[in-house]
C-alpha positions as MATLAB code, in Angstrom:
seq = 'MTRPTGTGRRVLVTGGASGLGAALVRALAARGDRVIATDLAEHAPDTLPEGVGYLRLDVTRDEDWASALDHVEHTWGGLDVLVNNAGVAAGGRIDVLTVEDWRWITEINLFGVVRGCRTFTPLFKRQGSGHIVNTASAAGLVHPPVMSSYNAVKAAVVALSETLTHELGPYGITTSVVCPTFFRTNLASSLSGRDPEVEAFAARLINRSKLTADDIAAEVLKGVDRGRPVVLTDRAGRLALRTKRLMRPLYDRTMRRMAEGVRRRVERDQKNTTEKQS';
ca = [
      -0.138    0.086   -0.032;
       1.122    3.474   -0.390;
       0.544    4.419    3.075;
       0.751    2.195    6.457;
      -2.248    0.401    7.759;
      -4.671    2.409    9.805;
      -3.543    5.871    8.865;
      -6.149    7.160    6.864;
      -5.781    6.293    3.326;
      -8.127    7.360    0.783;
      -9.759    4.438   -0.852;
     -12.516    4.023   -3.592;
     -14.172    0.659   -3.769;
     -16.496   -0.156   -6.972;
     -19.490   -2.545   -6.021;
     -19.131   -1.491   -2.643;
     -22.802   -1.804   -1.592;
     -23.013   -5.697   -1.390;
     -20.795   -8.714   -1.545;
     -17.094   -8.628   -1.428;
     -17.176   -5.005   -2.193;
     -19.295   -4.311    1.019;
     -16.943   -6.449    3.270;
     -14.020   -4.544    1.793;
     -15.321   -1.230    2.749;
     -16.250   -2.527    6.254;
     -12.773   -3.926    6.709;
     -11.140   -0.728    5.410;
     -13.287    1.736    7.389;
     -12.745   -0.310   10.676;
      -9.019    0.174   10.536;
      -9.144    3.993   10.200;
      -9.011    4.212    6.174;
     -11.116    6.973    4.572;
     -13.484    4.998    2.161;
     -16.006    6.092   -0.816;
     -18.048    3.099   -1.814;
     -19.682    3.267   -5.304;
     -22.608    1.208   -6.709;
     -25.348    1.604   -9.059;
     -28.108    2.742   -6.555;
     -28.925    6.492   -6.534;
     -28.511    6.674   -2.606;
     -26.215    5.267   -0.181;
     -27.433    1.766    1.388;
     -28.347    1.801    5.061;
     -25.793   -0.920    5.560;
     -22.549    1.403    4.802;
     -20.492    2.034    7.949;
     -20.598    5.590    9.573;
     -18.184    8.080    8.013;
     -18.079    6.041    4.481;
     -18.882    8.300    1.643;
     -21.027    7.092   -1.363;
     -21.077    7.577   -5.013;
     -23.287    6.406   -7.798;
     -20.891    4.940  -10.177;
     -21.960    2.624  -13.315;
     -18.501    1.026  -14.295;
     -19.753    0.682  -17.822;
     -20.299    4.602  -18.098;
     -17.228    6.790  -18.806;
     -18.931   10.043  -17.664;
     -19.431    8.271  -14.273;
     -15.853    7.448  -13.853;
     -14.754   11.109  -14.731;
     -17.279   12.271  -12.119;
     -15.610    9.838   -9.511;
     -12.130   11.288  -10.464;
     -13.384   14.778   -9.884;
     -15.126   13.957   -6.784;
     -12.065   12.395   -5.193;
      -9.829   15.347   -6.178;
     -12.101   17.796   -4.823;
     -12.739   16.088   -1.627;
      -9.263   14.594   -0.693;
      -6.996   16.186   -3.223;
      -6.024   12.521   -4.400;
      -6.549    8.900   -3.950;
      -4.058    6.268   -2.577;
      -6.207    3.017   -3.243;
      -8.388    2.212   -6.245;
     -10.394   -1.157   -5.631;
     -12.040   -2.156   -8.925;
     -14.141   -4.601   -7.531;
     -17.544   -4.388   -9.227;
     -18.622   -7.416  -11.303;
     -21.312  -10.041  -12.368;
     -21.432  -13.813  -12.299;
     -22.083  -15.980  -15.402;
     -22.043  -19.608  -16.353;
     -23.234  -21.572  -19.350;
     -22.278  -23.713  -22.167;
     -20.449  -22.370  -25.179;
     -23.217  -23.151  -27.281;
     -25.968  -21.699  -25.300;
     -24.479  -18.448  -24.287;
     -25.102  -15.616  -27.044;
     -22.799  -13.038  -28.363;
     -24.921  -10.477  -26.375;
     -24.228  -12.754  -23.207;
     -20.443  -12.296  -23.712;
     -20.804   -8.442  -24.414;
     -22.602   -7.878  -21.287;
     -20.083   -9.900  -19.117;
     -16.914   -8.210  -20.970;
     -18.347   -4.553  -20.601;
     -18.800   -4.924  -16.731;
     -16.071   -7.389  -15.677;
     -13.325   -6.366  -17.971;
     -13.966   -2.882  -19.353;
     -15.238   -1.897  -16.006;
     -11.779   -2.531  -14.573;
     -10.051   -0.960  -17.747;
     -11.985    2.167  -17.341;
     -11.073    2.364  -13.623;
      -7.398    1.636  -14.351;
      -7.386    4.181  -17.147;
      -9.262    6.856  -15.326;
      -6.974    6.918  -12.038;
      -3.569    6.099  -13.478;
      -2.817    9.714  -14.518;
      -3.670   10.882  -11.081;
      -1.313    8.100   -9.527;
       1.498    9.056  -11.872;
       1.098   12.740  -11.016;
       1.222   11.597   -7.291;
       4.151    9.587   -7.959;
       2.151    6.687   -5.778;
      -1.062    4.478   -5.879;
      -2.318    0.821   -5.416;
      -4.587   -0.623   -7.995;
      -6.553   -3.652   -6.716;
      -8.459   -5.647   -9.343;
     -10.843   -8.086   -8.344;
     -10.620  -11.344  -10.634;
     -11.183  -14.685   -9.665;
      -9.515  -17.967   -9.308;
     -11.301  -18.687  -12.474;
      -8.912  -16.373  -14.108;
      -6.216  -18.891  -13.185;
      -7.937  -22.157  -13.618;
     -10.624  -22.546  -16.002;
     -13.332  -25.061  -15.310;
     -15.901  -26.161  -17.734;
     -19.236  -24.292  -18.907;
     -17.896  -21.021  -17.592;
     -16.522  -19.913  -20.776;
     -17.345  -16.072  -20.698;
     -16.417  -15.783  -16.946;
     -13.169  -17.515  -17.265;
     -12.236  -15.385  -20.152;
     -12.882  -12.206  -18.792;
     -11.316  -13.183  -15.305;
      -8.312  -14.354  -16.878;
      -8.131  -10.865  -18.797;
      -8.417   -9.231  -15.709;
      -5.427  -11.191  -14.289;
      -3.360  -10.436  -17.556;
      -4.176   -6.800  -17.325;
      -2.927   -6.662  -13.812;
       0.167   -8.259  -14.438;
       0.731   -5.850  -17.227;
       0.209   -2.935  -15.098;
       2.463   -4.220  -12.277;
       5.362   -3.944  -14.812;
       4.161   -0.932  -16.501;
       3.431    1.319  -13.681;
       5.990    0.058  -11.235;
       8.385    2.687  -12.368;
       5.868    5.542  -11.557;
       5.780    4.215   -7.941;
       2.329    2.612   -8.542;
       1.629   -0.829   -7.033;
      -1.015   -3.545   -8.577;
      -2.669   -6.428   -7.018;
      -5.038   -8.903   -8.645;
      -7.310  -10.723   -6.241;
      -8.391  -14.363   -7.163;
     -10.904  -15.997   -4.599;
     -12.748  -19.128   -5.288;
     -16.561  -19.626   -4.219;
     -17.698  -18.008   -1.186;
     -20.995  -17.079    0.194;
     -22.247  -13.800   -1.484;
     -24.943  -12.625   -3.496;
     -22.974  -12.799   -6.708;
     -25.429  -15.498   -7.754;
     -28.265  -13.259   -8.051;
     -26.589  -11.660  -11.113;
     -26.944  -14.987  -13.151;
     -28.457  -14.194  -16.171;
     -30.777  -17.178  -16.619;
     -29.489  -18.099  -20.155;
     -28.215  -21.560  -19.373;
     -30.444  -22.209  -16.098;
     -29.151  -25.960  -15.787;
     -25.677  -24.990  -15.509;
     -26.077  -21.644  -13.460;
     -28.163  -23.734  -10.909;
     -24.937  -25.691  -10.481;
     -22.913  -22.431  -10.015;
     -25.301  -21.060   -7.801;
     -25.210  -24.431   -5.372;
     -21.193  -23.936   -5.124;
     -21.491  -20.414   -4.232;
     -24.023  -20.938   -1.423;
     -22.434  -24.090   -0.075;
     -19.301  -22.651    0.590;
     -17.984  -22.123    4.108;
     -16.205  -19.018    3.149;
     -18.009  -15.576    3.674;
     -17.228  -12.151    2.020;
     -15.887  -10.946    5.327;
     -13.300  -13.964    5.288;
     -12.254  -12.924    1.764;
     -12.051   -9.517    2.560;
      -9.709  -10.049    5.364;
      -7.159  -12.299    3.287;
      -7.676   -9.531    0.594;
      -6.374   -6.710    2.758;
      -3.643   -9.082    4.053;
      -2.207   -9.905    0.674;
      -2.628   -6.112   -0.449;
      -0.998   -4.639    2.587;
       2.189   -7.072    1.691;
       2.239   -5.865   -1.744;
       1.539   -9.209   -3.365;
       0.763   -8.746   -7.064;
      -1.481  -11.937   -6.883;
      -3.694  -12.316   -4.032;
      -5.118  -15.976   -3.473;
      -7.544  -15.767   -0.809;
      -8.234  -19.268    0.067;
      -6.776  -22.959    0.298;
      -8.870  -24.183   -2.388;
      -7.550  -21.533   -4.852;
      -3.866  -22.130   -4.086;
      -4.555  -26.039   -4.276;
      -6.084  -25.694   -7.521;
      -3.319  -23.413   -9.273;
      -0.577  -25.820   -7.672;
      -2.220  -28.845   -9.179;
      -2.455  -27.132  -12.708;
       1.120  -25.969  -12.519;
       2.678  -29.166  -11.110;
       0.172  -31.882  -11.499;
      -1.321  -31.106  -15.115;
      -2.735  -34.524  -15.923;
      -4.516  -34.976  -12.374;
      -5.845  -31.312  -13.113;
      -7.050  -32.350  -16.612;
      -8.755  -35.108  -15.428;
     -10.595  -33.453  -12.656;
     -11.745  -30.959  -15.087;
     -13.136  -33.496  -17.642;
     -14.779  -35.254  -14.588;
     -16.352  -32.059  -13.819;
     -17.649  -31.537  -17.358;
     -19.143  -35.140  -17.509;
     -20.761  -34.522  -14.245;
     -22.588  -31.321  -15.787;
     -23.204  -33.016  -19.155;
     -25.321  -35.809  -17.090;
     -26.906  -33.509  -14.844;
     -28.051  -31.226  -17.864;
     -29.092  -34.475  -19.647;
     -31.287  -35.551  -16.426;
     -32.558  -32.244  -15.975;
     -33.966  -32.114  -19.541;
     -35.406  -35.591  -19.355;
     -37.292  -34.663  -16.456;
     -38.559  -31.696  -17.772;
     -39.861  -33.257  -20.716;
     -41.457  -36.059  -18.759;
     -43.200  -33.512  -16.683;
     -44.634  -31.483  -19.853;
     -45.715  -34.889  -21.502;
];
C-alpha cells in the first residue's frame, strides 16, 4: 500500500454496496481508512459504515468514472487505493451463451476494470504513488468447464493486472489482482438465466461454500498490505493452481470429470422437464 495500515488512506471501492465490495468497505473503514463506496443505486445503502462516503458509479459509463475522479480530487486532493471490485457472475455452455451474453459480462467485468485503471492512472502518476486492486477470480487462473465467458474475462483481468504491475511500477504505482474461489455472496443473483441448468450448479457452489465475504476481505487486505501482485485468498484456490502447474494430468482429469458431471446433470434435468410436460 502507499500508506501504512490505519493512517487514513484514501480508498475508492466499486461495487461497494454488497458482497465482497461491502465486506472490503467495512474492513477498510474499521481500521481507519477513509473510504468511498460506489455502486448503481442512486442513494447510499443503510448498511454502509458510519463515515463512509457514497457515489453512484456505473462502471460501464465513462462519464461516471470522470465524476468519481473529480469528486475524489475535490474531496481528498487525491487517492491512495483504487479497488476495481464491481462485477457479475455468469455460467453457461459455449453453444448456449449468445454473443450478447459475452458482450454483457465483458463490458462489466473487463472494461469496467479497464475504465477504472485508465481513469485513475494519470492521477497516480502525478502523485508518484497509488495502489490499484483488481478483483478477478480463481477462474482467471484455472478454467473449469461451462464457464467460458466468466473464465475469459477474469483471465483478462489477471493479464491486465500483471501488465500494469510492470508498466506502472516505475511510477511508484503498485498493482494487485485478487483471485478468490467460491464464497457465500449475492453474486449468484446476477446470473442471467440464459443456461439455467448450468447456472443452478454454479449457484449451489456459491451458496454451499463455508467462506463468507468477510473471510475473503480479510485475506485480501493481508495480501494487498504485503504488496502481493496476485492475492490467492483461500486454500482451494492455492491447491487448484498448484495442481494445474505441477500435476497437469490430474488437473485435466478433474476438469473432465467435472464436465462429464455437468453433462449428466443437464441431460437428467432436460429429461425430467420433458417427462413433466408430456
